[in-house]
mmCIF file of N, CA, C and O in Angstrom:
data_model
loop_
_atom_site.group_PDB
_atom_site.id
_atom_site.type_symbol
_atom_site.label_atom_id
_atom_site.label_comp_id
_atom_site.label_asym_id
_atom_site.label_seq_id
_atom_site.Cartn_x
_atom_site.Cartn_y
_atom_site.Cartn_z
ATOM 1 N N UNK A 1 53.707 10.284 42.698
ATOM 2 C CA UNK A 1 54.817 10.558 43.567
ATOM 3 C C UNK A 1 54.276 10.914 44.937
ATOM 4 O O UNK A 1 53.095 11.249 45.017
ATOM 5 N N UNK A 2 54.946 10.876 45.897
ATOM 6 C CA UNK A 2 54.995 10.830 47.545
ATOM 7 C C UNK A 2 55.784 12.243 47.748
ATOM 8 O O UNK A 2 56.811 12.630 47.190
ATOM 9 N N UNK A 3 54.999 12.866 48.695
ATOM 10 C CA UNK A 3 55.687 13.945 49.582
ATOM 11 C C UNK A 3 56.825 13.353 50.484
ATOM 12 O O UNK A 3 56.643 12.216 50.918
ATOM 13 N N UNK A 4 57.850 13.938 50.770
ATOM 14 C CA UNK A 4 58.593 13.081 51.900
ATOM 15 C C UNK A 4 58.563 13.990 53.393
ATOM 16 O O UNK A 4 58.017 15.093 53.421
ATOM 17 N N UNK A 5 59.162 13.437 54.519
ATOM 18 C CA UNK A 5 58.952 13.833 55.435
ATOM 19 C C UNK A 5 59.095 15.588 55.554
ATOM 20 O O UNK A 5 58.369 16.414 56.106
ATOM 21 N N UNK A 6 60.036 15.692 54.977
ATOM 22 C CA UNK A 6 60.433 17.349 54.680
ATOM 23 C C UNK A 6 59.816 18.243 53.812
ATOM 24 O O UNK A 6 60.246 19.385 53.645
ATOM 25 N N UNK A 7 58.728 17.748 53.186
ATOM 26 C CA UNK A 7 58.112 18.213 52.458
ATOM 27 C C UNK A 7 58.272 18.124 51.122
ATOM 28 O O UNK A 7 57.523 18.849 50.467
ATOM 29 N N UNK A 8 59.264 17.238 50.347
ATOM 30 C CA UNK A 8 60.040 17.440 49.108
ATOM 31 C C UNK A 8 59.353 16.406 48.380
ATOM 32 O O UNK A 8 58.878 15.300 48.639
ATOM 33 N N UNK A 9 59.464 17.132 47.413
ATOM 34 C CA UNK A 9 58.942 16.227 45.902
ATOM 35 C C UNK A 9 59.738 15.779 45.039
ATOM 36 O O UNK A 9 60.611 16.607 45.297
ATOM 37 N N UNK A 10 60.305 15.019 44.022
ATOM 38 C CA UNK A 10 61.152 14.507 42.587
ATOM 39 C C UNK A 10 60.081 15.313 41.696
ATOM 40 O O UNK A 10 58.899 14.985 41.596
ATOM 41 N N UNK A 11 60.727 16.509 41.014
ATOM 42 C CA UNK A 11 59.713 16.420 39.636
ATOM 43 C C UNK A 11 60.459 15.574 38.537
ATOM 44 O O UNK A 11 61.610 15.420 38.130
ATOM 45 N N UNK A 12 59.303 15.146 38.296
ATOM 46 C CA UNK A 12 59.172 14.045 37.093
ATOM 47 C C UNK A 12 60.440 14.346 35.415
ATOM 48 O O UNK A 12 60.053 15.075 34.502
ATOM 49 N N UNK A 13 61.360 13.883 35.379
ATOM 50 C CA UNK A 13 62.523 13.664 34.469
ATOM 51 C C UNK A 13 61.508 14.844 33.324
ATOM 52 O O UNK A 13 61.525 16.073 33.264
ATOM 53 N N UNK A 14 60.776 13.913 32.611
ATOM 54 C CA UNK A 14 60.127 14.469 31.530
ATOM 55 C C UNK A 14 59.800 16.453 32.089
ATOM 56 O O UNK A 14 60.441 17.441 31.732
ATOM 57 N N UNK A 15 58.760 16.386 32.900
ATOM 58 C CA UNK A 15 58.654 17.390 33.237
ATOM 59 C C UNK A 15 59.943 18.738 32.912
ATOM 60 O O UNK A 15 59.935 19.659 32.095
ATOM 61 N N UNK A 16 61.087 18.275 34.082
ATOM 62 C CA UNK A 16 61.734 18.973 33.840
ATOM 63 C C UNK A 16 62.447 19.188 32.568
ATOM 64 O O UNK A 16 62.726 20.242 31.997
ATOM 65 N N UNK A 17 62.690 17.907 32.233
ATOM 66 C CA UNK A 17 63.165 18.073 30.606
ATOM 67 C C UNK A 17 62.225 19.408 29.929
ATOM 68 O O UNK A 17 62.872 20.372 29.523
ATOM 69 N N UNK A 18 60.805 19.442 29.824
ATOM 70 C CA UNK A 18 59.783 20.047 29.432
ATOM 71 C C UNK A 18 59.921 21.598 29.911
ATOM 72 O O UNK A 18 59.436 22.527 29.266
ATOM 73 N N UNK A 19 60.522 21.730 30.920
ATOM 74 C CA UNK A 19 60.674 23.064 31.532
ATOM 75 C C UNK A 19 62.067 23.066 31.156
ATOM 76 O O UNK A 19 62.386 24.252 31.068
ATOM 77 N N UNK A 20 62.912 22.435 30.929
ATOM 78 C CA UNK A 20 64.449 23.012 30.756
ATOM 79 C C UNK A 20 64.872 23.126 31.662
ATOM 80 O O UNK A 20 65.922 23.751 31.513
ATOM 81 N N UNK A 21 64.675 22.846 32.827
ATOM 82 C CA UNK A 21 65.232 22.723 34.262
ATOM 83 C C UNK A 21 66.118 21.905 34.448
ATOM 84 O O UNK A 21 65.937 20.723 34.156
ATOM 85 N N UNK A 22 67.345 22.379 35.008
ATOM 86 C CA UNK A 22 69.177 22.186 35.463
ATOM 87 C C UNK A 22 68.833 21.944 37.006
ATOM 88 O O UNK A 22 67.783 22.378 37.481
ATOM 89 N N UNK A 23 69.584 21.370 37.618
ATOM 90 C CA UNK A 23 69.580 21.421 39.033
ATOM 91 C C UNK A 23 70.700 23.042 39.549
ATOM 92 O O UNK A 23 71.816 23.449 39.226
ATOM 93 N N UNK A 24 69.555 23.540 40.515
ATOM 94 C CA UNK A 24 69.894 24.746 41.386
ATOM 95 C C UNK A 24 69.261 25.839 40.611
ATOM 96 O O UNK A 24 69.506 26.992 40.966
ATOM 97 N N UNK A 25 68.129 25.537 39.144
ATOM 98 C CA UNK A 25 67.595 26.743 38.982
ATOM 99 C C UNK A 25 66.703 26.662 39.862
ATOM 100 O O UNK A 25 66.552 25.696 40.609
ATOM 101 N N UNK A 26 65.830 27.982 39.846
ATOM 102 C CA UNK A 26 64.613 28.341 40.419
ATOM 103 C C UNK A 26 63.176 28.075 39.719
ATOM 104 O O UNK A 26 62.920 28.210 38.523
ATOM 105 N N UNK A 27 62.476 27.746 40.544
ATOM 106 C CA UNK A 27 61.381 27.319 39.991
ATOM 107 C C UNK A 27 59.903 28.144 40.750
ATOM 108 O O UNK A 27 59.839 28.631 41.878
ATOM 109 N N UNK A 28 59.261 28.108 40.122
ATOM 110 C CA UNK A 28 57.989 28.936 41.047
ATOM 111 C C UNK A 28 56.653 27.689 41.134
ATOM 112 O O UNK A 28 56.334 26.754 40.399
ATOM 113 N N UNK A 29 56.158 28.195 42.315
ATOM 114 C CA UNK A 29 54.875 27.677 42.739
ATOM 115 C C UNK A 29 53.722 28.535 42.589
ATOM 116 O O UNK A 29 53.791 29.657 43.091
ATOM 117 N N UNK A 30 52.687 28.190 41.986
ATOM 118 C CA UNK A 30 51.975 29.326 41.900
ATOM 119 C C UNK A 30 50.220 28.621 42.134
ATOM 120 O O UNK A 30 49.857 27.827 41.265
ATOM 121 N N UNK A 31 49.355 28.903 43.139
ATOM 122 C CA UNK A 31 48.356 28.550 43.763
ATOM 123 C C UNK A 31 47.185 29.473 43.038
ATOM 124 O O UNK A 31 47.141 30.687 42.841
ATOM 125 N N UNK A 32 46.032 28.152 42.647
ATOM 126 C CA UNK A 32 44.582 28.501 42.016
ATOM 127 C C UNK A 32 43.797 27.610 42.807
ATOM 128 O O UNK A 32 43.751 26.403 42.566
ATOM 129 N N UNK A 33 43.164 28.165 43.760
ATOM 130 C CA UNK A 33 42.346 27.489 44.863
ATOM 131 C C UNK A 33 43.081 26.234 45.403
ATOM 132 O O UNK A 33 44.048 26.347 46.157
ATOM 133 N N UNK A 34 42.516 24.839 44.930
ATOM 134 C CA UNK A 34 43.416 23.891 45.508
ATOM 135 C C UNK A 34 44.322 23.094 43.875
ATOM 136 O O UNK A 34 44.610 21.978 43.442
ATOM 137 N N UNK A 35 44.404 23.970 43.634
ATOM 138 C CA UNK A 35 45.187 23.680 42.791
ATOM 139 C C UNK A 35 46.982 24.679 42.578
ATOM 140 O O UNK A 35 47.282 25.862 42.736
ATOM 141 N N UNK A 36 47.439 23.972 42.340
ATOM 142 C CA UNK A 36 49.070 24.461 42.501
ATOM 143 C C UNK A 36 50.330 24.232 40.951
ATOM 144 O O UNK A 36 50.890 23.141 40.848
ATOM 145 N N UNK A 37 50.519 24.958 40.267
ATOM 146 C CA UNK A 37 51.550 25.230 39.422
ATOM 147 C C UNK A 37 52.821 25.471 39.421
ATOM 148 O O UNK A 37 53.394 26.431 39.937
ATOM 149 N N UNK A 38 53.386 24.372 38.690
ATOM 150 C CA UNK A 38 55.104 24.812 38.842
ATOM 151 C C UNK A 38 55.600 25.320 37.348
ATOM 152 O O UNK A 38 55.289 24.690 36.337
ATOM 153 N N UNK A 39 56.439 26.580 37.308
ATOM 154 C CA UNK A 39 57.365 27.191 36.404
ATOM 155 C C UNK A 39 58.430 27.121 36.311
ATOM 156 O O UNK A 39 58.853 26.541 37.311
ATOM 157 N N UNK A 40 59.344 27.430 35.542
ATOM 158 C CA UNK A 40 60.065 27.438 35.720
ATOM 159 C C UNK A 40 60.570 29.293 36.395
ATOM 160 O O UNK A 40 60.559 30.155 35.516
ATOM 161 N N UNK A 41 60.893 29.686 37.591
ATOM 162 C CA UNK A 41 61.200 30.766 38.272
ATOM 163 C C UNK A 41 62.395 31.660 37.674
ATOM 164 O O UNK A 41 63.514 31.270 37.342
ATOM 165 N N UNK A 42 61.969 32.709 37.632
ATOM 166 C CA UNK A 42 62.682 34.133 37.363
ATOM 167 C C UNK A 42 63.247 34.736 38.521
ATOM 168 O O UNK A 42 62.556 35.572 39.104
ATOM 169 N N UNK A 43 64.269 34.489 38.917
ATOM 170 C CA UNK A 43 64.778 35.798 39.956
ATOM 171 C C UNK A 43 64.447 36.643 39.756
ATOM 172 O O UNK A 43 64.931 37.084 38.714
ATOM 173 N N UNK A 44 63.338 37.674 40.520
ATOM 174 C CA UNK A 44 62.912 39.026 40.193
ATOM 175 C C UNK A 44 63.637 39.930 41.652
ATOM 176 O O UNK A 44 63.329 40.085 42.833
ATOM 177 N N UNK A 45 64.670 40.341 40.799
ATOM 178 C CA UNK A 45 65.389 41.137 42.194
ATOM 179 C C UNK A 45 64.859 42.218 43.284
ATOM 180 O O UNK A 45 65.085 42.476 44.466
ATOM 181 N N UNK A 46 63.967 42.748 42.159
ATOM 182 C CA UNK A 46 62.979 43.980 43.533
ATOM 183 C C UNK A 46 62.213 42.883 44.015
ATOM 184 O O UNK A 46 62.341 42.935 45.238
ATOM 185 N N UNK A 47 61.733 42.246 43.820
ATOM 186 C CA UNK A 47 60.906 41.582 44.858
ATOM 187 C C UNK A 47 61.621 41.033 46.042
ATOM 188 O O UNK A 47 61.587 41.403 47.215
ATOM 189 N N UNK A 48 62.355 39.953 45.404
ATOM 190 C CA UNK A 48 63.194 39.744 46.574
ATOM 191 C C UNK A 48 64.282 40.696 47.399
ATOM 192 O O UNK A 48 65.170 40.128 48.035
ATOM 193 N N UNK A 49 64.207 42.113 47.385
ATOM 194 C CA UNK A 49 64.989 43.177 47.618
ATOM 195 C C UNK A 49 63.779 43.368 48.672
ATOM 196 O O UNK A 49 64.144 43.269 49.843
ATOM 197 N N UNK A 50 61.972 43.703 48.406
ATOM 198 C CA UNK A 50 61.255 44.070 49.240
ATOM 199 C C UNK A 50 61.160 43.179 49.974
ATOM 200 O O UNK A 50 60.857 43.548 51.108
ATOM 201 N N UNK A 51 61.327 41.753 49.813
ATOM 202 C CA UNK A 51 60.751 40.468 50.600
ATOM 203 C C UNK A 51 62.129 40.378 51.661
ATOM 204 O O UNK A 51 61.756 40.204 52.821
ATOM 205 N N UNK A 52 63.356 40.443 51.541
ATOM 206 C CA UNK A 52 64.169 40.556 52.147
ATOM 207 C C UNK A 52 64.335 42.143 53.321
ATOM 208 O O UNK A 52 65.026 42.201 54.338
ATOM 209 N N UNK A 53 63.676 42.981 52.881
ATOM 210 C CA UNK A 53 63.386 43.924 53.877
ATOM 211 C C UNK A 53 62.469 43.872 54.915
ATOM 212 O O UNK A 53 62.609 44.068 56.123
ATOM 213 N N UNK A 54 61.484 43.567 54.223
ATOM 214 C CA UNK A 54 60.157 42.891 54.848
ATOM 215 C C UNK A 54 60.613 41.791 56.610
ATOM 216 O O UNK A 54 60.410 41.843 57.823
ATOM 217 N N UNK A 55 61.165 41.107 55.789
ATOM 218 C CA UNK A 55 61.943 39.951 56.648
ATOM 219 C C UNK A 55 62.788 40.973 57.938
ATOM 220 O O UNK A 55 62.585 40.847 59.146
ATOM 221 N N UNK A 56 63.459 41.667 57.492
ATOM 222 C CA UNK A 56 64.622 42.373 58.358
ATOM 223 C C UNK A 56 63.378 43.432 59.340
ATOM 224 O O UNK A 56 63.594 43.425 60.552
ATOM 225 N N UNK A 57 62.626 43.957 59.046
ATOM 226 C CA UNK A 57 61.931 44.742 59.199
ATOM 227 C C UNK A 57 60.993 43.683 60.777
ATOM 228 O O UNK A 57 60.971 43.846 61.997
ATOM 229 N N UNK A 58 60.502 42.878 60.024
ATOM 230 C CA UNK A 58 59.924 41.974 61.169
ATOM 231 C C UNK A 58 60.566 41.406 62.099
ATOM 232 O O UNK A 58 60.021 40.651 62.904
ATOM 233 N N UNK A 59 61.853 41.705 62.112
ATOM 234 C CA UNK A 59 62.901 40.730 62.992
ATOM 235 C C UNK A 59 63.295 42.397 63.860
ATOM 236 O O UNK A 59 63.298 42.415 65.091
ATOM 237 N N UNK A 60 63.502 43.268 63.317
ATOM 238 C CA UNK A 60 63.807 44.456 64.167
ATOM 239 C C UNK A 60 62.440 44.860 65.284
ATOM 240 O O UNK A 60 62.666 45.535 66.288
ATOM 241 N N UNK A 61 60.996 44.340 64.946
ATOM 242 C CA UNK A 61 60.148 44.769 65.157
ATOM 243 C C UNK A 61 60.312 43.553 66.403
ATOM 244 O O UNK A 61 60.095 44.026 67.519
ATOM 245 N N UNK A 62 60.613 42.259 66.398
ATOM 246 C CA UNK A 62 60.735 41.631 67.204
ATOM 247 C C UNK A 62 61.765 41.541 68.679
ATOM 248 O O UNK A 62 61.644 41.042 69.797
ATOM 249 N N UNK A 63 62.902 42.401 67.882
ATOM 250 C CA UNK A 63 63.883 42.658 68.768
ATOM 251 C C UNK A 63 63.438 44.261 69.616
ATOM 252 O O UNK A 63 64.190 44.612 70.524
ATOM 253 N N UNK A 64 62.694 44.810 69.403
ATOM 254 C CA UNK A 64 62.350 45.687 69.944
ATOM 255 C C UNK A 64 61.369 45.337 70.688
ATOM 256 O O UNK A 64 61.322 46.080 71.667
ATOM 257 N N UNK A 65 60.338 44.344 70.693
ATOM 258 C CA UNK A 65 59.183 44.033 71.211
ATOM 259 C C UNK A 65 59.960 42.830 72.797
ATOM 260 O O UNK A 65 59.294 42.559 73.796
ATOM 261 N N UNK A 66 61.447 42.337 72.555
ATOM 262 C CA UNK A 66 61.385 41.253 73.411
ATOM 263 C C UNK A 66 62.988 41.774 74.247
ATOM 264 O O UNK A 66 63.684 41.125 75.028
ATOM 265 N N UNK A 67 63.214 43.406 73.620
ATOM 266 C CA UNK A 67 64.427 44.179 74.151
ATOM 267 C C UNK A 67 64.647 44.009 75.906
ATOM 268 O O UNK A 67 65.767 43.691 76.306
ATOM 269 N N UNK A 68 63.555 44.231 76.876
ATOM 270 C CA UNK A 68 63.511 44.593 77.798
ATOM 271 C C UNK A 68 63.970 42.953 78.732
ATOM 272 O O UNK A 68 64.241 43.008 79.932
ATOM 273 N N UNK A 69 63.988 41.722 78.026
ATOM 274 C CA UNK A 69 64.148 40.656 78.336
ATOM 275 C C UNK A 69 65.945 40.429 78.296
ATOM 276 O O UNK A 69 66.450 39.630 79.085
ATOM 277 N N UNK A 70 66.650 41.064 77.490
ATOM 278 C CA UNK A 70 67.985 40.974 77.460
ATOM 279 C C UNK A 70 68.631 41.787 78.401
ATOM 280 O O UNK A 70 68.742 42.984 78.137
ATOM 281 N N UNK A 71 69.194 41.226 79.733
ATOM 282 C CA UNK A 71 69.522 42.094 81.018
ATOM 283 C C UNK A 71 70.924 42.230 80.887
ATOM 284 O O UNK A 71 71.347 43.198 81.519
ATOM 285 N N UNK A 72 71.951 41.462 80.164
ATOM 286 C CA UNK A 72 72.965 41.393 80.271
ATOM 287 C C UNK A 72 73.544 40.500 81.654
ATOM 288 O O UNK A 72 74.739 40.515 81.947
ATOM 289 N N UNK A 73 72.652 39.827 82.347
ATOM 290 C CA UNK A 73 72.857 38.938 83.575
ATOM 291 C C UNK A 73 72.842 37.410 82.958
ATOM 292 O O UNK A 73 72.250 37.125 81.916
ATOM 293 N N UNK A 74 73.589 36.463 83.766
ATOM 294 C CA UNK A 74 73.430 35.234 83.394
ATOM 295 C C UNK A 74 72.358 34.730 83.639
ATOM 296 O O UNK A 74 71.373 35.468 83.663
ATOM 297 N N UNK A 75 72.231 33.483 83.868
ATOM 298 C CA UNK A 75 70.912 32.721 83.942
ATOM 299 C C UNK A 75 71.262 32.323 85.564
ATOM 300 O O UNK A 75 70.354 32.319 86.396
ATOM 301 N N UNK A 76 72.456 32.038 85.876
ATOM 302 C CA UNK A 76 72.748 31.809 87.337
ATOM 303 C C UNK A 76 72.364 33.261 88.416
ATOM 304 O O UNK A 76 72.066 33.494 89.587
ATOM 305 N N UNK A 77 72.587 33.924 87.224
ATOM 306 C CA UNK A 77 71.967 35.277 88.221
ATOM 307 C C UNK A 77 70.705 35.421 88.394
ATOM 308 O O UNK A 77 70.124 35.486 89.477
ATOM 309 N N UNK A 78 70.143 35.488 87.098
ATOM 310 C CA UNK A 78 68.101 35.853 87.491
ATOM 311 C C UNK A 78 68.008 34.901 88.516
ATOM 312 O O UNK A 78 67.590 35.292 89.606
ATOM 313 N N UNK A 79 68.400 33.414 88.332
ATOM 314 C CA UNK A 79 67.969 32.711 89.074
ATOM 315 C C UNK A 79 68.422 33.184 90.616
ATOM 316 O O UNK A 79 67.326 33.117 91.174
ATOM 317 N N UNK A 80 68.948 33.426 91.190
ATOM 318 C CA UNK A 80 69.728 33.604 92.345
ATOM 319 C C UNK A 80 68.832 34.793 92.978
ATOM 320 O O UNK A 80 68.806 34.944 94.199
ATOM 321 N N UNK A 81 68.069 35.666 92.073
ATOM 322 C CA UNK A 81 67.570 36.819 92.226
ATOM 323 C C UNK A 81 65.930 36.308 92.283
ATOM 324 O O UNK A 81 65.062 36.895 92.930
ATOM 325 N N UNK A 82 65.759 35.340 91.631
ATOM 326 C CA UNK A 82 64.218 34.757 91.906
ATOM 327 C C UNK A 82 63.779 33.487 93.048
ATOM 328 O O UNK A 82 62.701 33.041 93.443
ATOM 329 N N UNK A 83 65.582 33.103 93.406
ATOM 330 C CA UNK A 83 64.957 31.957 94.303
ATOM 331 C C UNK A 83 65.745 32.509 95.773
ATOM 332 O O UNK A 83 65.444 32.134 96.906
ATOM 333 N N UNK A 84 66.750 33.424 95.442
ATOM 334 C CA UNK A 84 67.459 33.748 97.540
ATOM 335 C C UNK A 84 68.481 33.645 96.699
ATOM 336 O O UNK A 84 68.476 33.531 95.473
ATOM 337 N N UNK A 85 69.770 33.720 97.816
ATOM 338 C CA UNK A 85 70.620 33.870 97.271
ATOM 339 C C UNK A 85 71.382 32.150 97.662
ATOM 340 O O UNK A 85 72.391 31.874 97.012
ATOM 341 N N UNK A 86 71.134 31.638 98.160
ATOM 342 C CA UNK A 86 71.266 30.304 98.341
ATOM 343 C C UNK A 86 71.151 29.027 97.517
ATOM 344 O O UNK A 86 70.217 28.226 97.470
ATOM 345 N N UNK A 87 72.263 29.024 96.913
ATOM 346 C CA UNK A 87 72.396 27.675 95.949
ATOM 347 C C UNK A 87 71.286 26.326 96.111
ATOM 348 O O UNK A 87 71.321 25.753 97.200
ATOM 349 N N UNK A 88 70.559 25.940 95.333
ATOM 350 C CA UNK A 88 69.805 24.797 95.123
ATOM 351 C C UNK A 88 70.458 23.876 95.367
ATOM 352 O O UNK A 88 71.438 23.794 94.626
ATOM 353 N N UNK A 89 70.294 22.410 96.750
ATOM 354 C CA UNK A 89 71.768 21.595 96.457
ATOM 355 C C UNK A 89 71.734 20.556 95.458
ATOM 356 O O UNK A 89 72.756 19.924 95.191
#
């Protein structure tokens, strides 16, 4: 089988038959050097409870790091304030 542009794979009928896999369960990937394993995936809710904080956590850390950039001015304004006050014709 072929990767496609998006990155996506078909697993193989049998396979999934073999795993019991429905379309929209979860499945896991799991990496041994260059080698890579698929499961069939467990929703493990604390994890994804920490991984979803994690996430929020890095996005607050970002909005605090790029705060001083949000002026509440348009873009017609900075500009007006960086080039004169004289319209570009």
């Amino acid at each position: 089988m072929r990767m496609n542009s998006k990155g996506q794979v078909t697993i193989p009928k049998d396979v999934r038959d073999a795993l019991g896999l429905k379309p929209g369960e979860p499945v896991a990937f799991e990496r041994e050097g260059d080698k890579v394993f698929l499961r069939k995936g467990d929703v493990d809710e604390a994890e994804f409870g920490r991984r979803y904080a994690a996430a929020l956590a890095d996005i607050d850390r970002v909005v605090e790091k790029y705060k001083h950039l949000r002026t509440g001015r348009s873009t017609d304004e900075i500009m007006r304030e960086l080039r004169g006050d004289e319209p570009l014709p």
